PDB file of C-alpha atoms in Angstrom:
ATOM      1  CA  UNK A   1       7.620  27.451  30.150  1.00  0.00           C
ATOM      2  CA  UNK A   2       9.621  24.858  28.237  1.00  0.00           C
ATOM      3  CA  UNK A   3       7.974  21.472  27.797  1.00  0.00           C
ATOM      4  CA  UNK A   4       8.054  18.624  25.346  1.00  0.00           C
ATOM      5  CA  UNK A   5       5.805  19.270  22.366  1.00  0.00           C
ATOM      6  CA  UNK A   6       4.699  15.629  22.396  1.00  0.00           C
ATOM      7  CA  UNK A   7       5.185  13.048  25.134  1.00  0.00           C
ATOM      8  CA  UNK A   8       5.727   9.296  24.786  1.00  0.00           C
ATOM      9  CA  UNK A   9       2.477   8.738  26.673  1.00  0.00           C
ATOM     10  CA  UNK A  10       0.567  10.827  24.131  1.00  0.00           C
ATOM     11  CA  UNK A  11       2.221   8.949  21.267  1.00  0.00           C
ATOM     12  CA  UNK A  12       1.188   5.600  22.778  1.00  0.00           C
ATOM     13  CA  UNK A  13      -2.376   6.847  23.174  1.00  0.00           C
ATOM     14  CA  UNK A  14      -2.450   7.841  19.517  1.00  0.00           C
ATOM     15  CA  UNK A  15      -1.151   4.426  18.469  1.00  0.00           C
ATOM     16  CA  UNK A  16      -3.865   2.720  20.494  1.00  0.00           C
ATOM     17  CA  UNK A  17      -6.457   4.967  18.841  1.00  0.00           C
ATOM     18  CA  UNK A  18      -5.002   4.188  15.403  1.00  0.00           C
ATOM     19  CA  UNK A  19      -5.301   0.428  15.862  1.00  0.00           C
ATOM     20  CA  UNK A  20      -8.839   0.788  17.224  1.00  0.00           C
ATOM     21  CA  UNK A  21      -9.657   2.805  14.111  1.00  0.00           C
ATOM     22  CA  UNK A  22      -8.171   0.087  11.867  1.00  0.00           C
ATOM     23  CA  UNK A  23     -10.403  -2.487  13.559  1.00  0.00           C
ATOM     24  CA  UNK A  24     -13.462  -0.337  12.880  1.00  0.00           C
ATOM     25  CA  UNK A  25     -12.739   0.273   9.189  1.00  0.00           C
ATOM     26  CA  UNK A  26     -11.506  -3.261   8.439  1.00  0.00           C
ATOM     27  CA  UNK A  27     -14.715  -4.300   6.577  1.00  0.00           C
ATOM     28  CA  UNK A  28     -14.167  -1.386   4.179  1.00  0.00           C
ATOM     29  CA  UNK A  29     -10.542  -2.066   3.373  1.00  0.00           C
ATOM     30  CA  UNK A  30     -10.970  -4.853   0.859  1.00  0.00           C
ATOM     31  CA  UNK A  31     -13.375  -2.887  -1.407  1.00  0.00           C
ATOM     32  CA  UNK A  32     -11.264   0.229  -0.916  1.00  0.00           C
ATOM     33  CA  UNK A  33      -8.153  -1.677  -2.023  1.00  0.00           C
ATOM     34  CA  UNK A  34     -10.030  -3.093  -5.024  1.00  0.00           C
ATOM     35  CA  UNK A  35     -11.026   0.447  -5.957  1.00  0.00           C
ATOM     36  CA  UNK A  36      -7.423   1.585  -5.629  1.00  0.00           C
ATOM     37  CA  UNK A  37      -6.303  -1.249  -7.928  1.00  0.00           C
ATOM     38  CA  UNK A  38      -8.757  -0.178 -10.600  1.00  0.00           C
ATOM     39  CA  UNK A  39      -7.716   3.451 -10.325  1.00  0.00           C
ATOM     40  CA  UNK A  40      -3.950   3.076 -10.184  1.00  0.00           C
ATOM     41  CA  UNK A  41      -3.427  -0.086 -12.200  1.00  0.00           C
ATOM     42  CA  UNK A  42      -0.894  -1.694  -9.842  1.00  0.00           C
ATOM     43  CA  UNK A  43      -0.822  -3.204  -6.393  1.00  0.00           C
ATOM     44  CA  UNK A  44       1.879  -0.946  -4.904  1.00  0.00           C
ATOM     45  CA  UNK A  45       0.175   2.339  -5.766  1.00  0.00           C
ATOM     46  CA  UNK A  46      -3.171   0.894  -4.670  1.00  0.00           C
ATOM     47  CA  UNK A  47      -1.766   0.078  -1.222  1.00  0.00           C
ATOM     48  CA  UNK A  48      -0.227   3.554  -0.941  1.00  0.00           C
ATOM     49  CA  UNK A  49      -3.572   5.107  -1.857  1.00  0.00           C
ATOM     50  CA  UNK A  50      -5.387   3.011   0.757  1.00  0.00           C
ATOM     51  CA  UNK A  51      -2.880   3.978   3.457  1.00  0.00           C
ATOM     52  CA  UNK A  52      -3.109   7.690   2.646  1.00  0.00           C
ATOM     53  CA  UNK A  53      -6.900   7.479   2.531  1.00  0.00           C
ATOM     54  CA  UNK A  54      -7.092   5.780   5.924  1.00  0.00           C
ATOM     55  CA  UNK A  55      -4.750   8.356   7.427  1.00  0.00           C
ATOM     56  CA  UNK A  56      -6.970  11.176   6.148  1.00  0.00           C
ATOM     57  CA  UNK A  57     -10.000   9.398   7.577  1.00  0.00           C
ATOM     58  CA  UNK A  58      -8.317   8.983  10.948  1.00  0.00           C
ATOM     59  CA  UNK A  59      -7.625  12.703  11.118  1.00  0.00           C
ATOM     60  CA  UNK A  60     -11.190  13.625  10.144  1.00  0.00           C
ATOM     61  CA  UNK A  61     -12.903  11.128  12.456  1.00  0.00           C
ATOM     62  CA  UNK A  62     -10.607  12.264  15.273  1.00  0.00           C
ATOM     63  CA  UNK A  63     -12.297  15.644  15.166  1.00  0.00           C
ATOM     64  CA  UNK A  64     -15.273  13.982  16.795  1.00  0.00           C
ATOM     65  CA  UNK A  65     -18.233  15.265  14.776  1.00  0.00           C
ATOM     66  CA  UNK A  66     -19.418  11.996  13.251  1.00  0.00           C
ATOM     67  CA  UNK A  67     -23.143  12.456  12.795  1.00  0.00           C
ATOM     68  CA  UNK A  68     -23.788  16.182  13.129  1.00  0.00           C
ATOM     69  CA  UNK A  69     -25.398  18.231  10.356  1.00  0.00           C
ATOM     70  CA  UNK A  70     -23.241  18.052   7.249  1.00  0.00           C
ATOM     71  CA  UNK A  71     -20.690  15.706   8.798  1.00  0.00           C
ATOM     72  CA  UNK A  72     -18.431  14.394   5.999  1.00  0.00           C
ATOM     73  CA  UNK A  73     -17.932  11.070   7.807  1.00  0.00           C
ATOM     74  CA  UNK A  74     -21.534  10.247   8.620  1.00  0.00           C
ATOM     75  CA  UNK A  75     -21.277   7.605   5.863  1.00  0.00           C
ATOM     76  CA  UNK A  76     -17.768   6.089   6.313  1.00  0.00           C
ATOM     77  CA  UNK A  77     -17.874   4.095   3.060  1.00  0.00           C
ATOM     78  CA  UNK A  78     -18.779   7.128   0.971  1.00  0.00           C
ATOM     79  CA  UNK A  79     -16.257   9.276   2.817  1.00  0.00           C
ATOM     80  CA  UNK A  80     -13.337   6.881   2.319  1.00  0.00           C
ATOM     81  CA  UNK A  81     -14.131   6.351  -1.367  1.00  0.00           C
ATOM     82  CA  UNK A  82     -14.484  10.112  -1.842  1.00  0.00           C
ATOM     83  CA  UNK A  83     -11.155  10.685  -0.113  1.00  0.00           C
ATOM     84  CA  UNK A  84      -9.427   8.027  -2.238  1.00  0.00           C
ATOM     85  CA  UNK A  85     -10.937   9.508  -5.394  1.00  0.00           C
ATOM     86  CA  UNK A  86      -9.801  13.035  -4.552  1.00  0.00           C
ATOM     87  CA  UNK A  87      -6.307  11.919  -3.580  1.00  0.00           C
ATOM     88  CA  UNK A  88      -5.909   9.982  -6.809  1.00  0.00           C
ATOM     89  CA  UNK A  89      -7.334  12.738  -9.031  1.00  0.00           C
ATOM     90  CA  UNK A  90      -5.090  15.308  -7.339  1.00  0.00           C
ATOM     91  CA  UNK A  91      -2.123  13.033  -7.949  1.00  0.00           C
ATOM     92  CA  UNK A  92      -3.032  12.601 -11.624  1.00  0.00           C
ATOM     93  CA  UNK A  93      -3.344  16.365 -12.064  1.00  0.00           C
ATOM     94  CA  UNK A  94       0.018  16.874 -10.401  1.00  0.00           C
ATOM     95  CA  UNK A  95       1.632  14.331 -12.702  1.00  0.00           C
ATOM     96  CA  UNK A  96       0.083  16.049 -15.725  1.00  0.00           C
ATOM     97  CA  UNK A  97       1.456  19.420 -14.602  1.00  0.00           C
ATOM     98  CA  UNK A  98       4.900  17.925 -14.069  1.00  0.00           C
ATOM     99  CA  UNK A  99       4.856  16.330 -17.502  1.00  0.00           C
ATOM    100  CA  UNK A 100       3.855  19.629 -19.052  1.00  0.00           C
ATOM    101  CA  UNK A 101       6.634  21.486 -17.275  1.00  0.00           C
ATOM    102  CA  UNK A 102       9.297  18.939 -18.138  1.00  0.00           C
ATOM    103  CA  UNK A 103       7.923  18.380 -21.653  1.00  0.00           C
ATOM    104  CA  UNK A 104       8.556  14.674 -21.338  1.00  0.00           C
ATOM    105  CA  UNK A 105       8.013  12.621 -24.510  1.00  0.00           C
ATOM    106  CA  UNK A 106       5.106  10.177 -24.287  1.00  0.00           C
ATOM    107  CA  UNK A 107       6.123   6.829 -22.789  1.00  0.00           C
ATOM    108  CA  UNK A 108       6.739   4.013 -25.235  1.00  0.00           C
ATOM    109  CA  UNK A 109       4.269   1.140 -25.026  1.00  0.00           C
ATOM    110  CA  UNK A 110       5.591  -1.975 -23.332  1.00  0.00           C
ATOM    111  CA  UNK A 111       4.761  -5.373 -24.748  1.00  0.00           C
ATOM    112  CA  UNK A 112       2.370  -7.203 -22.447  1.00  0.00           C
ATOM    113  CA  UNK A 113       3.866 -10.167 -20.618  1.00  0.00           C
ATOM    114  CA  UNK A 114       2.161 -13.525 -21.220  1.00  0.00           C
ATOM    115  CA  UNK A 115       0.982 -13.668 -17.616  1.00  0.00           C
ATOM    116  CA  UNK A 116      -0.478 -10.146 -17.641  1.00  0.00           C
ATOM    117  CA  UNK A 117      -4.137  -9.971 -16.737  1.00  0.00           C
ATOM    118  CA  UNK A 118      -6.155  -8.893 -19.764  1.00  0.00           C
ATOM    119  CA  UNK A 119      -9.254  -7.356 -18.234  1.00  0.00           C
ATOM    120  CA  UNK A 120     -11.677  -4.604 -19.063  1.00  0.00           C
ATOM    121  CA  UNK A 121     -10.490  -2.740 -16.000  1.00  0.00           C
ATOM    122  CA  UNK A 122      -6.967  -2.593 -17.422  1.00  0.00           C
ATOM    123  CA  UNK A 123      -8.250  -1.330 -20.766  1.00  0.00           C
ATOM    124  CA  UNK A 124     -10.220   1.299 -18.913  1.00  0.00           C
ATOM    125  CA  UNK A 125      -7.066   2.285 -17.040  1.00  0.00           C
ATOM    126  CA  UNK A 126      -5.089   2.850 -20.237  1.00  0.00           C
ATOM    127  CA  UNK A 127      -7.762   4.324 -22.488  1.00  0.00           C
ATOM    128  CA  UNK A 128      -9.801   6.820 -20.455  1.00  0.00           C
ATOM    129  CA  UNK A 129      -9.276  10.143 -18.741  1.00  0.00           C
ATOM    130  CA  UNK A 130      -8.956  10.033 -14.921  1.00  0.00           C
ATOM    131  CA  UNK A 131     -12.393  11.474 -14.124  1.00  0.00           C
ATOM    132  CA  UNK A 132     -14.111   9.243 -16.671  1.00  0.00           C
ATOM    133  CA  UNK A 133     -12.275   6.211 -15.320  1.00  0.00           C
ATOM    134  CA  UNK A 134     -13.303   6.989 -11.751  1.00  0.00           C
ATOM    135  CA  UNK A 135     -16.923   7.584 -12.764  1.00  0.00           C
ATOM    136  CA  UNK A 136     -17.246   4.233 -14.562  1.00  0.00           C
ATOM    137  CA  UNK A 137     -15.611   2.309 -11.711  1.00  0.00           C
ATOM    138  CA  UNK A 138     -17.724   3.977  -9.023  1.00  0.00           C
ATOM    139  CA  UNK A 139     -20.973   3.341 -10.935  1.00  0.00           C
ATOM    140  CA  UNK A 140     -20.456   0.010 -12.674  1.00  0.00           C
ATOM    141  CA  UNK A 141     -18.240  -1.756 -10.138  1.00  0.00           C
ATOM    142  CA  UNK A 142     -19.189  -0.271  -6.760  1.00  0.00           C
ATOM    143  CA  UNK A 143     -22.795   0.794  -7.530  1.00  0.00           C
ATOM    144  CA  UNK A 144     -22.640   4.335  -6.195  1.00  0.00           C
ATOM    145  CA  UNK A 145     -25.550   6.567  -7.178  1.00  0.00           C
ATOM    146  CA  UNK A 146     -25.134   9.429  -9.652  1.00  0.00           C
ATOM    147  CA  UNK A 147     -25.508  11.887  -6.789  1.00  0.00           C
ATOM    148  CA  UNK A 148     -22.831  10.127  -4.737  1.00  0.00           C
ATOM    149  CA  UNK A 149     -20.462  10.043  -7.706  1.00  0.00           C
ATOM    150  CA  UNK A 150     -21.031  13.744  -8.329  1.00  0.00           C
ATOM    151  CA  UNK A 151     -19.990  14.349  -4.722  1.00  0.00           C
ATOM    152  CA  UNK A 152     -16.962  12.083  -5.156  1.00  0.00           C
ATOM    153  CA  UNK A 153     -15.801  13.860  -8.301  1.00  0.00           C
ATOM    154  CA  UNK A 154     -16.802  17.360  -7.199  1.00  0.00           C
ATOM    155  CA  UNK A 155     -19.043  17.842 -10.215  1.00  0.00           C
ATOM    156  CA  UNK A 156     -22.733  17.775 -11.153  1.00  0.00           C
ATOM    157  CA  UNK A 157     -25.000  14.833 -11.943  1.00  0.00           C
ATOM    158  CA  UNK A 158     -24.950  16.002 -15.554  1.00  0.00           C
ATOM    159  CA  UNK A 159     -21.153  15.985 -15.494  1.00  0.00           C
ATOM    160  CA  UNK A 160     -21.190  12.429 -14.143  1.00  0.00           C
ATOM    161  CA  UNK A 161     -23.529  11.277 -16.917  1.00  0.00           C
ATOM    162  CA  UNK A 162     -21.238  12.795 -19.522  1.00  0.00           C
ATOM    163  CA  UNK A 163     -18.160  11.182 -17.931  1.00  0.00           C
ATOM    164  CA  UNK A 164     -19.930   7.807 -17.833  1.00  0.00           C
ATOM    165  CA  UNK A 165     -20.873   8.099 -21.495  1.00  0.00           C
ATOM    166  CA  UNK A 166     -17.327   8.939 -22.566  1.00  0.00           C
ATOM    167  CA  UNK A 167     -15.746   6.351 -20.276  1.00  0.00           C
ATOM    168  CA  UNK A 168     -18.023   3.516 -21.407  1.00  0.00           C
ATOM    169  CA  UNK A 169     -17.504   4.436 -25.051  1.00  0.00           C
ATOM    170  CA  UNK A 170     -13.727   4.390 -24.544  1.00  0.00           C
ATOM    171  CA  UNK A 171     -13.948   1.020 -22.828  1.00  0.00           C
ATOM    172  CA  UNK A 172     -16.064  -0.436 -25.618  1.00  0.00           C
ATOM    173  CA  UNK A 173     -13.653   0.695 -28.331  1.00  0.00           C
ATOM    174  CA  UNK A 174     -10.438  -0.060 -26.414  1.00  0.00           C
ATOM    175  CA  UNK A 175      -8.030  -2.598 -27.846  1.00  0.00           C
ATOM    176  CA  UNK A 176      -7.726  -6.076 -26.399  1.00  0.00           C
ATOM    177  CA  UNK A 177      -4.149  -5.650 -25.222  1.00  0.00           C
ATOM    178  CA  UNK A 178      -3.522  -3.492 -22.125  1.00  0.00           C
ATOM    179  CA  UNK A 179      -0.206  -1.939 -21.358  1.00  0.00           C
ATOM    180  CA  UNK A 180       1.937  -4.033 -19.063  1.00  0.00           C
ATOM    181  CA  UNK A 181       3.454  -2.587 -15.927  1.00  0.00           C
ATOM    182  CA  UNK A 182       7.019  -1.482 -16.407  1.00  0.00           C
ATOM    183  CA  UNK A 183       9.815  -2.975 -14.380  1.00  0.00           C
ATOM    184  CA  UNK A 184      12.310  -1.318 -12.084  1.00  0.00           C
ATOM    185  CA  UNK A 185      13.503  -1.730  -8.558  1.00  0.00           C
ATOM    186  CA  UNK A 186      16.773  -3.117  -7.220  1.00  0.00           C
ATOM    187  CA  UNK A 187      19.308  -5.252  -9.039  1.00  0.00           C
ATOM    188  CA  UNK A 188      19.066  -9.020  -8.694  1.00  0.00           C
ATOM    189  CA  UNK A 189      22.605  -8.959  -7.306  1.00  0.00           C
ATOM    190  CA  UNK A 190      21.523  -6.798  -4.360  1.00  0.00           C
ATOM    191  CA  UNK A 191      18.429  -8.953  -3.751  1.00  0.00           C
ATOM    192  CA  UNK A 192      20.538 -12.112  -3.675  1.00  0.00           C
ATOM    193  CA  UNK A 193      23.113 -10.479  -1.399  1.00  0.00           C
ATOM    194  CA  UNK A 194      20.349  -9.337   0.958  1.00  0.00           C
ATOM    195  CA  UNK A 195      18.813 -12.831   1.099  1.00  0.00           C
ATOM    196  CA  UNK A 196      22.231 -14.429   1.702  1.00  0.00           C
ATOM    197  CA  UNK A 197      22.861 -11.945   4.518  1.00  0.00           C
ATOM    198  CA  UNK A 198      19.506 -12.774   6.089  1.00  0.00           C
ATOM    199  CA  UNK A 199      20.227 -16.502   5.858  1.00  0.00           C
ATOM    200  CA  UNK A 200      23.514 -15.974   7.694  1.00  0.00           C
ATOM    201  CA  UNK A 201      21.583 -14.670  10.737  1.00  0.00           C
ATOM    202  CA  UNK A 202      24.529 -12.355  11.373  1.00  0.00           C
ATOM    203  CA  UNK A 203      23.670  -8.790  12.411  1.00  0.00           C
ATOM    204  CA  UNK A 204      26.851  -7.303  10.973  1.00  0.00           C
ATOM    205  CA  UNK A 205      26.325  -9.008   7.606  1.00  0.00           C
ATOM    206  CA  UNK A 206      22.724  -7.840   7.366  1.00  0.00           C
ATOM    207  CA  UNK A 207      23.618  -4.329   8.495  1.00  0.00           C
ATOM    208  CA  UNK A 208      26.339  -4.129   5.851  1.00  0.00           C
ATOM    209  CA  UNK A 209      23.635  -4.389   3.161  1.00  0.00           C
ATOM    210  CA  UNK A 210      21.935  -1.184   4.365  1.00  0.00           C
ATOM    211  CA  UNK A 211      22.860   2.440   3.881  1.00  0.00           C
ATOM    212  CA  UNK A 212      23.478   4.521   7.014  1.00  0.00           C
ATOM    213  CA  UNK A 213      20.158   6.316   6.565  1.00  0.00           C
ATOM    214  CA  UNK A 214      18.174   3.301   5.357  1.00  0.00           C
ATOM    215  CA  UNK A 215      14.438   3.729   5.927  1.00  0.00           C
ATOM    216  CA  UNK A 216      12.243   0.839   7.059  1.00  0.00           C
ATOM    217  CA  UNK A 217       8.570   1.179   6.154  1.00  0.00           C
ATOM    218  CA  UNK A 218       5.716  -1.079   7.294  1.00  0.00           C
ATOM    219  CA  UNK A 219       2.490   0.179   5.647  1.00  0.00           C
ATOM    220  CA  UNK A 220      -0.256   0.746   8.170  1.00  0.00           C
ATOM    221  CA  UNK A 221       2.037   0.322  11.163  1.00  0.00           C
ATOM    222  CA  UNK A 222       5.029   2.646  10.957  1.00  0.00           C
ATOM    223  CA  UNK A 223       8.741   2.291  10.445  1.00  0.00           C
ATOM    224  CA  UNK A 224      12.192   3.442  11.407  1.00  0.00           C
ATOM    225  CA  UNK A 225      15.310   5.055  10.014  1.00  0.00           C
ATOM    226  CA  UNK A 226      18.971   4.124  10.149  1.00  0.00           C
ATOM    227  CA  UNK A 227      20.855   0.879   9.622  1.00  0.00           C
ATOM    228  CA  UNK A 228      21.240   0.482  13.402  1.00  0.00           C
ATOM    229  CA  UNK A 229      17.595   1.094  14.274  1.00  0.00           C
ATOM    230  CA  UNK A 230      17.015  -2.491  15.427  1.00  0.00           C
ATOM    231  CA  UNK A 231      15.666  -4.153  12.286  1.00  0.00           C
ATOM    232  CA  UNK A 232      18.709  -6.385  11.724  1.00  0.00           C
ATOM    233  CA  UNK A 233      18.808  -7.448  15.383  1.00  0.00           C
ATOM    234  CA  UNK A 234      15.105  -8.324  15.358  1.00  0.00           C
ATOM    235  CA  UNK A 235      15.540 -10.270  12.116  1.00  0.00           C
ATOM    236  CA  UNK A 236      18.320 -12.367  13.606  1.00  0.00           C
ATOM    237  CA  UNK A 237      16.478 -12.981  16.877  1.00  0.00           C
ATOM    238  CA  UNK A 238      13.176 -14.020  15.325  1.00  0.00           C
ATOM    239  CA  UNK A 239      13.928 -15.201  11.800  1.00  0.00           C
ATOM    240  CA  UNK A 240      14.883 -18.837  12.444  1.00  0.00           C
ATOM    241  CA  UNK A 241      11.721 -20.214  10.818  1.00  0.00           C
ATOM    242  CA  UNK A 242      11.540 -17.642   8.030  1.00  0.00           C
ATOM    243  CA  UNK A 243      12.508 -18.424   4.444  1.00  0.00           C
ATOM    244  CA  UNK A 244      13.228 -15.670   1.933  1.00  0.00           C
ATOM    245  CA  UNK A 245      13.047 -16.298  -1.803  1.00  0.00           C
ATOM    246  CA  UNK A 246      13.681 -13.954  -4.746  1.00  0.00           C
ATOM    247  CA  UNK A 247      10.907 -13.330  -7.261  1.00  0.00           C
ATOM    248  CA  UNK A 248      10.244 -11.201 -10.318  1.00  0.00           C
ATOM    249  CA  UNK A 249       6.922  -9.384 -10.031  1.00  0.00           C
ATOM    250  CA  UNK A 250       5.872  -7.259 -13.013  1.00  0.00           C
ATOM    251  CA  UNK A 251       9.494  -6.811 -13.941  1.00  0.00           C
ATOM    252  CA  UNK A 252      10.635  -5.814 -10.447  1.00  0.00           C
ATOM    253  CA  UNK A 253      12.951  -7.864  -8.246  1.00  0.00           C
ATOM    254  CA  UNK A 254      11.186  -8.475  -4.920  1.00  0.00           C
ATOM    255  CA  UNK A 255      11.624 -10.813  -1.958  1.00  0.00           C
ATOM    256  CA  UNK A 256       8.972 -13.276  -0.802  1.00  0.00           C
ATOM    257  CA  UNK A 257       8.923 -14.282   2.871  1.00  0.00           C
ATOM    258  CA  UNK A 258       7.445 -17.572   4.073  1.00  0.00           C
ATOM    259  CA  UNK A 259       7.120 -19.067   7.531  1.00  0.00           C
ATOM    260  CA  UNK A 260       8.311 -22.665   7.522  1.00  0.00           C
ATOM    261  CA  UNK A 261       5.465 -24.944   6.482  1.00  0.00           C
ATOM    262  CA  UNK A 262       3.144 -22.009   5.801  1.00  0.00           C
ATOM    263  CA  UNK A 263       2.331 -19.639   2.974  1.00  0.00           C
ATOM    264  CA  UNK A 264       3.483 -16.194   1.938  1.00  0.00           C
ATOM    265  CA  UNK A 265       3.240 -13.745   4.853  1.00  0.00           C
ATOM    266  CA  UNK A 266       5.348 -10.851   3.601  1.00  0.00           C
ATOM    267  CA  UNK A 267       6.692  -9.254   0.450  1.00  0.00           C
ATOM    268  CA  UNK A 268       9.776  -7.082   0.794  1.00  0.00           C
ATOM    269  CA  UNK A 269      10.573  -4.326  -1.689  1.00  0.00           C
ATOM    270  CA  UNK A 270      14.035  -2.787  -1.774  1.00  0.00           C
ATOM    271  CA  UNK A 271      15.270   0.501  -3.151  1.00  0.00           C
ATOM    272  CA  UNK A 272      18.911   0.661  -4.114  1.00  0.00           C
ATOM    273  CA  UNK A 273      21.545   3.382  -3.733  1.00  0.00           C
ATOM    274  CA  UNK A 274      25.227   2.791  -4.478  1.00  0.00           C
ATOM    275  CA  UNK A 275      24.735  -0.965  -4.324  1.00  0.00           C
ATOM    276  CA  UNK A 276      23.068  -0.899  -0.884  1.00  0.00           C
ATOM    277  CA  UNK A 277      19.493  -0.947   0.411  1.00  0.00           C
ATOM    278  CA  UNK A 278      18.351   2.647   0.919  1.00  0.00           C
ATOM    279  CA  UNK A 279      14.677   1.873   1.584  1.00  0.00           C
ATOM    280  CA  UNK A 280      12.975  -1.344   2.686  1.00  0.00           C
ATOM    281  CA  UNK A 281       9.209  -1.859   2.694  1.00  0.00           C
ATOM    282  CA  UNK A 282       7.573  -4.807   4.482  1.00  0.00           C
ATOM    283  CA  UNK A 283       4.048  -5.630   3.272  1.00  0.00           C
ATOM    284  CA  UNK A 284       3.367  -8.072   6.114  1.00  0.00           C
ATOM    285  CA  UNK A 285       0.233  -6.229   7.311  1.00  0.00           C
ATOM    286  CA  UNK A 286      -1.395  -5.730   3.894  1.00  0.00           C
ATOM    287  CA  UNK A 287      -3.361  -8.928   3.208  1.00  0.00           C
ATOM    288  CA  UNK A 288      -5.151  -7.558   0.132  1.00  0.00           C
ATOM    289  CA  UNK A 289      -1.815  -6.806  -1.516  1.00  0.00           C
ATOM    290  CA  UNK A 290      -0.391 -10.192  -0.497  1.00  0.00           C
ATOM    291  CA  UNK A 291      -3.373 -12.102  -1.892  1.00  0.00           C
ATOM    292  CA  UNK A 292      -3.046 -10.363  -5.247  1.00  0.00           C
ATOM    293  CA  UNK A 293       0.692 -11.012  -5.489  1.00  0.00           C
ATOM    294  CA  UNK A 294       0.336 -14.612  -4.311  1.00  0.00           C
ATOM    295  CA  UNK A 295      -2.389 -15.323  -6.855  1.00  0.00           C
ATOM    296  CA  UNK A 296      -0.346 -13.840  -9.703  1.00  0.00           C
ATOM    297  CA  UNK A 297       2.806 -15.726  -8.707  1.00  0.00           C
ATOM    298  CA  UNK A 298       0.970 -18.966  -7.924  1.00  0.00           C
ATOM    299  CA  UNK A 299       2.117 -19.293  -4.302  1.00  0.00           C
ATOM    300  CA  UNK A 300      -0.017 -20.018  -1.200  1.00  0.00           C
ATOM    301  CA  UNK A 301      -0.695 -17.049   1.062  1.00  0.00           C
ATOM    302  CA  UNK A 302      -0.977 -17.005   4.864  1.00  0.00           C
ATOM    303  CA  UNK A 303      -1.281 -13.316   5.791  1.00  0.00           C
ATOM    304  CA  UNK A 304      -1.330 -12.042   9.345  1.00  0.00           C
ATOM    305  CA  UNK A 305      -4.095  -9.510   8.844  1.00  0.00           C
ATOM    306  CA  UNK A 306      -3.936  -5.751   8.827  1.00  0.00           C
ATOM    307  CA  UNK A 307      -2.046  -5.196  12.063  1.00  0.00           C
ATOM    308  CA  UNK A 308      -2.416  -8.296  14.229  1.00  0.00           C
ATOM    309  CA  UNK A 309       0.793 -10.350  14.428  1.00  0.00           C
ATOM    310  CA  UNK A 310       0.711 -14.080  15.197  1.00  0.00           C
ATOM    311  CA  UNK A 311       1.953 -15.370  18.519  1.00  0.00           C
ATOM    312  CA  UNK A 312       5.397 -16.124  17.119  1.00  0.00           C
ATOM    313  CA  UNK A 313       5.982 -12.372  16.783  1.00  0.00           C
ATOM    314  CA  UNK A 314       4.683 -11.213  20.150  1.00  0.00           C
ATOM    315  CA  UNK A 315       8.137 -11.083  21.737  1.00  0.00           C
ATOM    316  CA  UNK A 316       9.614  -9.406  18.675  1.00  0.00           C
ATOM    317  CA  UNK A 317       6.988  -6.668  18.752  1.00  0.00           C
ATOM    318  CA  UNK A 318       7.484  -6.076  22.469  1.00  0.00           C
ATOM    319  CA  UNK A 319      11.263  -5.976  22.398  1.00  0.00           C
ATOM    320  CA  UNK A 320      12.185  -4.381  19.081  1.00  0.00           C
ATOM    321  CA  UNK A 321      13.644  -0.891  19.209  1.00  0.00           C
ATOM    322  CA  UNK A 322      11.857   0.184  16.033  1.00  0.00           C
ATOM    323  CA  UNK A 323       9.197   2.850  16.630  1.00  0.00           C
ATOM    324  CA  UNK A 324       6.437   0.681  15.148  1.00  0.00           C
ATOM    325  CA  UNK A 325       7.013  -2.029  17.757  1.00  0.00           C
ATOM    326  CA  UNK A 326       5.712  -0.219  20.802  1.00  0.00           C
ATOM    327  CA  UNK A 327       1.990  -0.128  21.228  1.00  0.00           C
ATOM    328  CA  UNK A 328       1.104  -2.667  18.535  1.00  0.00           C
ATOM    329  CA  UNK A 329      -2.131  -4.474  19.209  1.00  0.00           C
ATOM    330  CA  UNK A 330      -1.473  -8.060  20.232  1.00  0.00           C
ATOM    331  CA  UNK A 331      -3.897 -10.986  20.165  1.00  0.00           C
TER     332      UNK A 331
END
């Protein structure tokens, strides 16, 4: 018998479960994000790692066996850190395989910008092997036991001790100057054109900046696809008190969003294709990322939280046609 594989009612139930899950793990997100920063070396990859980790955790916890014998999620903190570690190590191995296949030349060092943070964590990032780096961070920053780290890294206690020895030695002998993050991202011309279009509050003008298949991504909440998916309409309807400003963050052109009289509540990253926006990411529900960017740029921050919009956005969330609008938790 023919039937829909997934109903709207089931999708709404899953969204409600997802936001309940985010409430439960909220105390763990800040340390998890800090761990991601130390592993990846930049705020964007750290946020991606956190999101992927939380999604894996949601799937595992949804199986229902939380405290049975051998349950991997009996200790949520250890489970989420282990998941983040494995995801990152797998990604590093994949990158190494790709480099070997493509025989890429080693990247040229980039001169550190004056405002770059010169920390031991950055030296560790640039000077140690992935497993050694993870071992030192887990032990010296987050105080996991040797046994817990061995579980995280899928090795033995002896292997952890060896990794700690090598990692600490590399950190001690590392140079004072870390590598700066490389730039990239959209052209300043596209960023300025996008901001001017937003200031016009004209749907057609905003839409003209997007490709036909433009993707909208809101980490932790969802997204949509297509230039006529409702994002431009929602921006016009609810953007009267929003101010967008261009900024250069680690060499990348980004957009800062402020509510009138308040601090930074969103950072928008654009990807460019043929002079148009092909991908747009809103970091409005990632307060850890916003605090880091705000501190580095010297601007006040007024984040909304992980998924709880302020009252000014209640109508927007309820009426928008984007898939992430329906079912959002409102307070």
